[in-house]
Amino acid sequence: MNTLSRIYSTEAGELLSQHSTDDLRRKTLQPVSMYSNGKVKSLPLEDRTPVFTPAGIIEAEMVTFYKSGKLKRVFPLNGKLSGYWTQEDEGKLADPLTLETPVGPLCVKVISLCFYETETLRSITFWPGEEPILQTPAGPVRTRIGISFSPEGRIRSLEPAEPTPLQTSIGKITAYDSDAVGINGDSNSLVFDDEGRVAAVSSTLNMITARHYSGAEFVFVPELRDSLCSESEREIVPMRMIFDEQGIEISLRPDSEPSYVDFAEYEISVTPFLPQLDNLSRGLICSV
């Protein structure tokens, strides 16, 4: 490292760290973070700089690295949002990137790209409002927030941008997580296994009936909770389902104890759960 010029030699290139601020976007001077072995961990850049990545050269304002020195994450923009600089202001500076991905070529605005230490693409986090239609093992899915991939290049997870009917091992389920938070695209509600089958999904528009061989019947439906928008309104809670070869784990709330339904002991059916559709719409408005 050249201390005077603040230039760091990395596997992504010779990079000049941030050493100035401005009154709108970059009000604070972000420090360079280092690992104990002397390798750079996170590096805010002075200007938008061409960075060498496994996906090609990308102009970035922030990069992070693994302890080995391999590139981990690339942020094309690194502005600080405030009352004077909004997400919309920052978004005007975001340029679409043309990327070759395991789901084909994409041209989207991104918040960040993440890579495995093996230099394969791990995830893409989309800019708010970007909703590309992606080809998945379950068919085309309009996607928001992001998508993640396995080290071998298979789709691992993504976030449906709209209620999307998908075939699962228990029948057709309408995938959609109204509680999805767009922090990054590393982990999403719709998950696929290595064979391309749906391994996990969230839904607000289905109910599951499990009939035991003894005659007992159990019905799982999405629950309602008090709305954050109004004390007089209720909003729907996405029901989470995780599949394996033997059965399905169902969680009605993120903090509730899941129920496990064994395929060998129960006959399972899936039906639409439409009475709360109006609550779903109100919940979406509240969460925006």
Tab-separated table of C-alpha atoms in Angstrom:
chain	number	residue	atom	x	y	z
A	1	MET	CA	0.000	0.000	0.000
A	2	ASN	CA	1.168	3.528	-0.814
A	3	THR	CA	0.210	5.502	2.321
A	4	LEU	CA	0.458	8.929	0.725
A	5	SER	CA	-1.762	8.157	-2.254
A	6	ARG	CA	-3.965	5.704	-0.345
A	7	ILE	CA	-3.702	3.170	-3.179
A	8	TYR	CA	-4.338	-0.476	-2.279
A	9	SER	CA	-3.030	-3.282	-4.446
A	10	THR	CA	-5.767	-5.957	-4.660
A	11	GLU	CA	-6.790	-8.816	-6.916
A	12	ALA	CA	-9.444	-6.463	-8.276
A	13	GLY	CA	-6.838	-3.877	-9.277
A	14	GLU	CA	-5.007	-0.869	-7.876
A	15	LEU	CA	-7.732	0.927	-5.915
A	16	LEU	CA	-7.760	4.397	-4.385
A	17	SER	CA	-9.561	4.502	-1.034
A	18	GLN	CA	-12.067	7.201	-0.139
A	19	HIS	CA	-10.366	10.210	1.415
A	20	SER	CA	-12.877	13.034	0.848
A	21	THR	CA	-16.546	13.750	1.516
A	22	ASP	CA	-19.277	15.953	0.070
A	23	ASP	CA	-22.422	17.638	1.392
A	24	LEU	CA	-24.949	15.323	-0.250
A	25	ARG	CA	-24.020	11.705	-1.024
A	26	ARG	CA	-20.913	10.976	0.991
A	27	LYS	CA	-21.071	12.979	4.193
A	28	THR	CA	-18.855	10.639	6.181
A	29	LEU	CA	-15.391	9.283	5.533
A	30	GLN	CA	-15.715	5.498	5.654
A	31	PRO	CA	-12.647	3.670	6.959
A	32	VAL	CA	-10.800	0.855	5.215
A	33	SER	CA	-11.260	-2.417	7.112
A	34	MET	CA	-8.414	-4.949	7.264
A	35	TYR	CA	-8.054	-8.620	8.229
A	36	SER	CA	-5.489	-9.666	10.847
A	37	ASN	CA	-3.290	-11.048	8.049
A	38	GLY	CA	-3.012	-7.582	6.490
A	39	LYS	CA	-5.423	-8.247	3.625
A	40	VAL	CA	-8.113	-5.688	2.813
A	41	LYS	CA	-11.587	-6.637	4.089
A	42	SER	CA	-13.691	-3.677	2.909
A	43	LEU	CA	-12.582	-0.773	0.783
A	44	PRO	CA	-14.678	2.342	0.058
A	45	LEU	CA	-13.335	4.020	-3.089
A	46	GLU	CA	-12.737	7.700	-3.715
A	47	ASP	CA	-14.480	7.644	-7.097
A	48	ARG	CA	-16.435	5.182	-9.147
A	49	THR	CA	-13.583	2.971	-10.348
A	50	PRO	CA	-13.314	0.128	-12.888
A	51	VAL	CA	-12.875	-3.064	-10.851
A	52	PHE	CA	-11.774	-6.444	-12.204
A	53	THR	CA	-14.386	-9.074	-11.230
A	54	PRO	CA	-15.160	-12.641	-12.328
A	55	ALA	CA	-18.167	-11.125	-14.139
A	56	GLY	CA	-16.012	-8.629	-16.047
A	57	ILE	CA	-14.927	-5.056	-15.385
A	58	ILE	CA	-17.502	-3.197	-13.258
A	59	GLU	CA	-17.366	0.393	-12.065
A	60	ALA	CA	-17.717	0.416	-8.283
A	61	GLU	CA	-17.637	2.726	-5.258
A	62	MET	CA	-17.211	-0.024	-2.667
A	63	VAL	CA	-15.644	-3.503	-2.671
A	64	THR	CA	-15.140	-6.220	-0.070
A	65	PHE	CA	-12.773	-9.182	-0.029
A	66	TYR	CA	-12.292	-12.585	1.556
A	67	LYS	CA	-9.400	-13.126	3.949
A	68	SER	CA	-7.542	-14.823	1.095
A	69	GLY	CA	-7.697	-11.612	-0.936
A	70	LYS	CA	-10.306	-12.916	-3.374
A	71	LEU	CA	-13.051	-10.468	-4.298
A	72	LYS	CA	-16.276	-11.023	-2.339
A	73	ARG	CA	-18.744	-8.213	-3.037
A	74	VAL	CA	-18.933	-5.258	-5.443
A	75	PHE	CA	-21.152	-2.209	-4.914
A	76	PRO	CA	-21.514	0.051	-7.975
A	77	LEU	CA	-22.782	2.849	-5.691
A	78	ASN	CA	-22.047	3.689	-2.061
A	79	GLY	CA	-23.973	6.878	-1.297
A	80	LYS	CA	-25.378	7.632	2.159
A	81	LEU	CA	-29.152	8.084	2.176
A	82	SER	CA	-30.543	10.981	4.209
A	83	GLY	CA	-33.242	13.600	4.183
A	84	TYR	CA	-31.139	15.468	1.632
A	85	TRP	CA	-30.183	12.472	-0.513
A	86	THR	CA	-32.924	9.905	-1.148
A	87	GLN	CA	-33.040	6.452	-2.658
A	88	GLU	CA	-34.532	8.046	-5.768
A	89	ASP	CA	-31.571	10.425	-6.013
A	90	GLU	CA	-29.131	7.548	-5.690
A	91	GLY	CA	-31.112	5.501	-8.188
A	92	LYS	CA	-30.624	8.137	-10.865
A	93	LEU	CA	-26.897	7.396	-10.697
A	94	ALA	CA	-27.371	3.635	-11.079
A	95	ASP	CA	-26.542	2.339	-14.544
A	96	PRO	CA	-27.831	-1.016	-15.817
A	97	LEU	CA	-25.173	-3.734	-15.908
A	98	THR	CA	-25.089	-6.373	-18.631
A	99	LEU	CA	-24.169	-9.648	-16.939
A	100	GLU	CA	-23.672	-13.227	-18.071
A	101	THR	CA	-25.334	-15.365	-15.406
A	102	PRO	CA	-26.371	-19.018	-14.922
A	103	VAL	CA	-29.907	-17.943	-15.939
A	104	GLY	CA	-28.670	-16.260	-19.098
A	105	PRO	CA	-27.720	-12.676	-19.906
A	106	LEU	CA	-29.236	-9.995	-17.669
A	107	CYS	CA	-29.312	-6.225	-18.059
A	108	VAL	CA	-30.349	-4.765	-14.693
A	109	LYS	CA	-29.476	-2.113	-12.151
A	110	VAL	CA	-27.847	-3.766	-9.149
A	111	ILE	CA	-27.056	-2.831	-5.572
A	112	SER	CA	-24.326	-5.446	-5.360
A	113	LEU	CA	-22.781	-8.567	-6.840
A	114	CYS	CA	-21.426	-11.296	-4.578
A	115	PHE	CA	-18.886	-13.953	-5.590
A	116	TYR	CA	-17.760	-17.207	-4.016
A	117	GLU	CA	-14.119	-17.484	-3.064
A	118	THR	CA	-13.834	-19.822	-6.060
A	119	GLU	CA	-14.728	-16.767	-8.215
A	120	THR	CA	-18.142	-18.017	-9.348
A	121	LEU	CA	-21.198	-15.770	-9.000
A	122	ARG	CA	-22.976	-16.241	-5.666
A	123	SER	CA	-25.767	-13.648	-5.823
A	124	ILE	CA	-27.134	-10.520	-7.458
A	125	THR	CA	-29.006	-7.921	-5.425
A	126	PHE	CA	-31.283	-5.870	-7.661
A	127	TRP	CA	-31.919	-2.167	-7.373
A	128	PRO	CA	-35.448	-1.442	-5.975
A	129	GLY	CA	-37.946	-1.505	-8.816
A	130	GLU	CA	-35.916	-3.908	-10.960
A	131	GLU	CA	-38.037	-7.005	-11.655
A	132	PRO	CA	-36.511	-9.141	-14.418
A	133	ILE	CA	-38.289	-12.294	-15.562
A	134	LEU	CA	-35.894	-15.180	-14.911
A	135	GLN	CA	-35.987	-18.714	-16.256
A	136	THR	CA	-36.058	-21.142	-13.327
A	137	PRO	CA	-36.481	-24.922	-12.976
A	138	ALA	CA	-40.153	-24.161	-12.183
A	139	GLY	CA	-40.624	-21.893	-15.200
A	140	PRO	CA	-40.343	-18.132	-15.712
A	141	VAL	CA	-40.595	-16.066	-12.520
A	142	ARG	CA	-40.732	-12.281	-12.268
A	143	THR	CA	-38.117	-11.566	-9.612
A	144	ARG	CA	-37.430	-8.735	-7.154
A	145	ILE	CA	-34.713	-8.131	-4.546
A	146	GLY	CA	-32.316	-10.739	-5.880
A	147	ILE	CA	-31.244	-14.210	-6.904
A	148	SER	CA	-28.585	-16.560	-5.569
A	149	PHE	CA	-26.692	-19.427	-7.170
A	150	SER	CA	-24.914	-22.564	-5.969
A	151	PRO	CA	-21.133	-22.828	-6.431
A	152	GLU	CA	-21.865	-25.082	-9.425
A	153	GLY	CA	-24.031	-22.419	-11.087
A	154	ARG	CA	-27.522	-23.701	-10.312
A	155	ILE	CA	-30.276	-21.402	-9.076
A	156	ARG	CA	-30.372	-21.661	-5.302
A	157	SER	CA	-33.023	-19.052	-4.404
A	158	LEU	CA	-34.876	-15.987	-5.633
A	159	GLU	CA	-37.634	-13.627	-4.518
A	160	PRO	CA	-40.872	-13.690	-6.578
A	161	ALA	CA	-42.069	-10.169	-7.385
A	162	GLU	CA	-45.703	-11.264	-7.647
A	163	PRO	CA	-47.828	-14.259	-6.580
A	164	THR	CA	-46.514	-17.068	-8.790
A	165	PRO	CA	-48.055	-20.584	-9.076
A	166	LEU	CA	-45.369	-23.274	-8.845
A	167	GLN	CA	-45.503	-27.064	-8.832
A	168	THR	CA	-44.204	-28.664	-5.632
A	169	SER	CA	-44.113	-32.197	-4.269
A	170	ILE	CA	-47.535	-31.674	-2.630
A	171	GLY	CA	-49.205	-29.797	-5.498
A	172	LYS	CA	-49.371	-26.305	-6.921
A	173	ILE	CA	-48.499	-23.505	-4.469
A	174	THR	CA	-48.670	-19.771	-5.145
A	175	ALA	CA	-45.269	-18.469	-4.092
A	176	TYR	CA	-45.014	-14.969	-2.638
A	177	ASP	CA	-43.487	-13.518	0.527
A	178	SER	CA	-45.116	-10.195	1.405
A	179	ASP	CA	-42.598	-9.816	4.260
A	180	ALA	CA	-39.496	-10.110	2.084
A	181	VAL	CA	-36.858	-7.532	2.977
A	182	GLY	CA	-34.419	-6.437	0.295
A	183	ILE	CA	-31.151	-6.406	2.235
A	184	ASN	CA	-29.349	-8.579	-0.304
A	185	GLY	CA	-30.000	-11.383	-2.749
A	186	ASP	CA	-28.010	-14.055	-0.891
A	187	SER	CA	-31.045	-15.693	0.728
A	188	ASN	CA	-34.618	-15.625	-0.608
A	189	SER	CA	-38.000	-17.207	0.099
A	190	LEU	CA	-38.199	-19.452	-2.981
A	191	VAL	CA	-35.477	-22.099	-2.715
A	192	PHE	CA	-34.550	-24.888	-5.147
A	193	ASP	CA	-32.601	-28.060	-4.383
A	194	ASP	CA	-29.770	-29.491	-6.474
A	195	GLU	CA	-32.278	-31.302	-8.693
A	196	GLY	CA	-34.215	-28.122	-9.437
A	197	ARG	CA	-37.182	-29.046	-7.235
A	198	VAL	CA	-38.824	-26.523	-4.917
A	199	ALA	CA	-37.132	-27.006	-1.533
A	200	ALA	CA	-38.744	-24.097	0.339
A	201	VAL	CA	-41.428	-21.533	-0.399
A	202	SER	CA	-43.531	-18.886	1.334
A	203	SER	CA	-47.180	-18.268	0.504
A	204	THR	CA	-50.163	-16.246	1.663
A	205	LEU	CA	-52.622	-17.686	-0.848
A	206	ASN	CA	-52.738	-21.401	-0.021
A	207	MET	CA	-54.040	-23.673	2.704
A	208	ILE	CA	-52.726	-27.172	3.369
A	209	THR	CA	-54.876	-30.059	4.591
A	210	ALA	CA	-53.161	-33.113	6.092
A	211	ARG	CA	-55.336	-36.215	6.608
A	212	HIS	CA	-53.875	-38.876	8.880
A	213	TYR	CA	-54.492	-42.566	8.110
A	214	SER	CA	-56.398	-42.719	11.438
A	215	GLY	CA	-58.939	-40.206	10.149
A	216	ALA	CA	-57.604	-37.141	11.961
A	217	GLU	CA	-57.371	-33.988	9.849
A	218	PHE	CA	-55.181	-30.933	10.277
A	219	VAL	CA	-55.545	-27.682	8.342
A	220	PHE	CA	-52.779	-25.112	7.992
A	221	VAL	CA	-53.768	-21.605	6.877
A	222	PRO	CA	-51.865	-18.290	6.898
A	223	GLU	CA	-52.446	-16.298	10.077
A	224	LEU	CA	-53.317	-12.627	10.512
A	225	ARG	CA	-51.545	-10.037	12.644
A	226	ASP	CA	-52.135	-6.417	13.603
A	227	SER	CA	-51.155	-4.071	10.811
A	228	LEU	CA	-48.340	-1.581	11.317
A	229	CYS	CA	-50.343	0.908	9.250
A	230	SER	CA	-53.530	1.012	11.272
A	231	GLU	CA	-54.843	-0.411	14.531
A	232	SER	CA	-58.129	-1.198	12.773
A	233	GLU	CA	-56.525	-3.349	10.074
A	234	ARG	CA	-55.041	-6.814	9.986
A	235	GLU	CA	-52.463	-8.151	7.545
A	236	ILE	CA	-51.613	-11.644	6.469
A	237	VAL	CA	-48.486	-13.538	7.599
A	238	PRO	CA	-46.693	-15.609	4.936
A	239	MET	CA	-46.784	-19.340	5.665
A	240	ARG	CA	-43.364	-20.986	5.270
A	241	MET	CA	-42.973	-24.505	3.855
A	242	ILE	CA	-39.726	-26.501	3.713
A	243	PHE	CA	-39.690	-29.813	1.826
A	244	ASP	CA	-37.545	-32.920	2.109
A	245	GLU	CA	-37.871	-36.461	0.774
A	246	GLN	CA	-39.954	-37.656	3.748
A	247	GLY	CA	-42.291	-34.743	4.422
A	248	ILE	CA	-42.910	-31.033	4.802
A	249	GLU	CA	-42.158	-28.591	7.620
A	250	ILE	CA	-44.751	-25.828	7.986
A	251	SER	CA	-44.279	-22.594	9.953
A	252	LEU	CA	-47.231	-20.237	10.372
A	253	ARG	CA	-45.043	-17.480	11.840
A	254	PRO	CA	-41.289	-16.840	11.799
A	255	ASP	CA	-41.140	-17.212	15.595
A	256	SER	CA	-43.522	-20.192	15.906
A	257	GLU	CA	-42.607	-23.841	16.397
A	258	PRO	CA	-42.870	-25.560	12.982
A	259	SER	CA	-45.105	-28.566	12.386
A	260	TYR	CA	-43.759	-31.560	10.470
A	261	VAL	CA	-46.059	-33.600	8.264
A	262	ASP	CA	-44.729	-37.019	7.216
A	263	PHE	CA	-45.664	-38.117	3.704
A	264	ALA	CA	-45.866	-41.749	4.867
A	265	GLU	CA	-48.525	-40.973	7.480
A	266	TYR	CA	-50.563	-38.210	5.875
A	267	GLU	CA	-52.410	-37.542	2.652
A	268	ILE	CA	-51.717	-33.897	1.829
A	269	SER	CA	-53.745	-31.582	-0.366
A	270	VAL	CA	-53.273	-27.925	-1.326
A	271	THR	CA	-56.139	-25.537	-2.059
A	272	PRO	CA	-56.352	-21.781	-2.698
A	273	PHE	CA	-56.798	-19.552	0.339
A	274	LEU	CA	-58.563	-16.535	-1.114
A	275	PRO	CA	-60.767	-15.030	1.636
A	276	GLN	CA	-57.841	-12.925	2.865
A	277	LEU	CA	-56.827	-11.588	-0.554
A	278	ASP	CA	-57.983	-8.099	0.436
A	279	ASN	CA	-55.836	-8.253	3.559
A	280	LEU	CA	-52.869	-9.246	1.416
A	281	SER	CA	-53.310	-6.148	-0.756
A	282	ARG	CA	-53.488	-3.888	2.264
A	283	GLY	CA	-50.453	-5.588	3.741
A	284	LEU	CA	-48.475	-4.939	0.585
A	285	ILE	CA	-49.389	-1.271	0.624
A	286	CYS	CA	-48.311	-1.012	4.251
A	287	SER	CA	-44.969	-2.676	3.608
A	288	VAL	CA	-44.025	-0.402	0.721
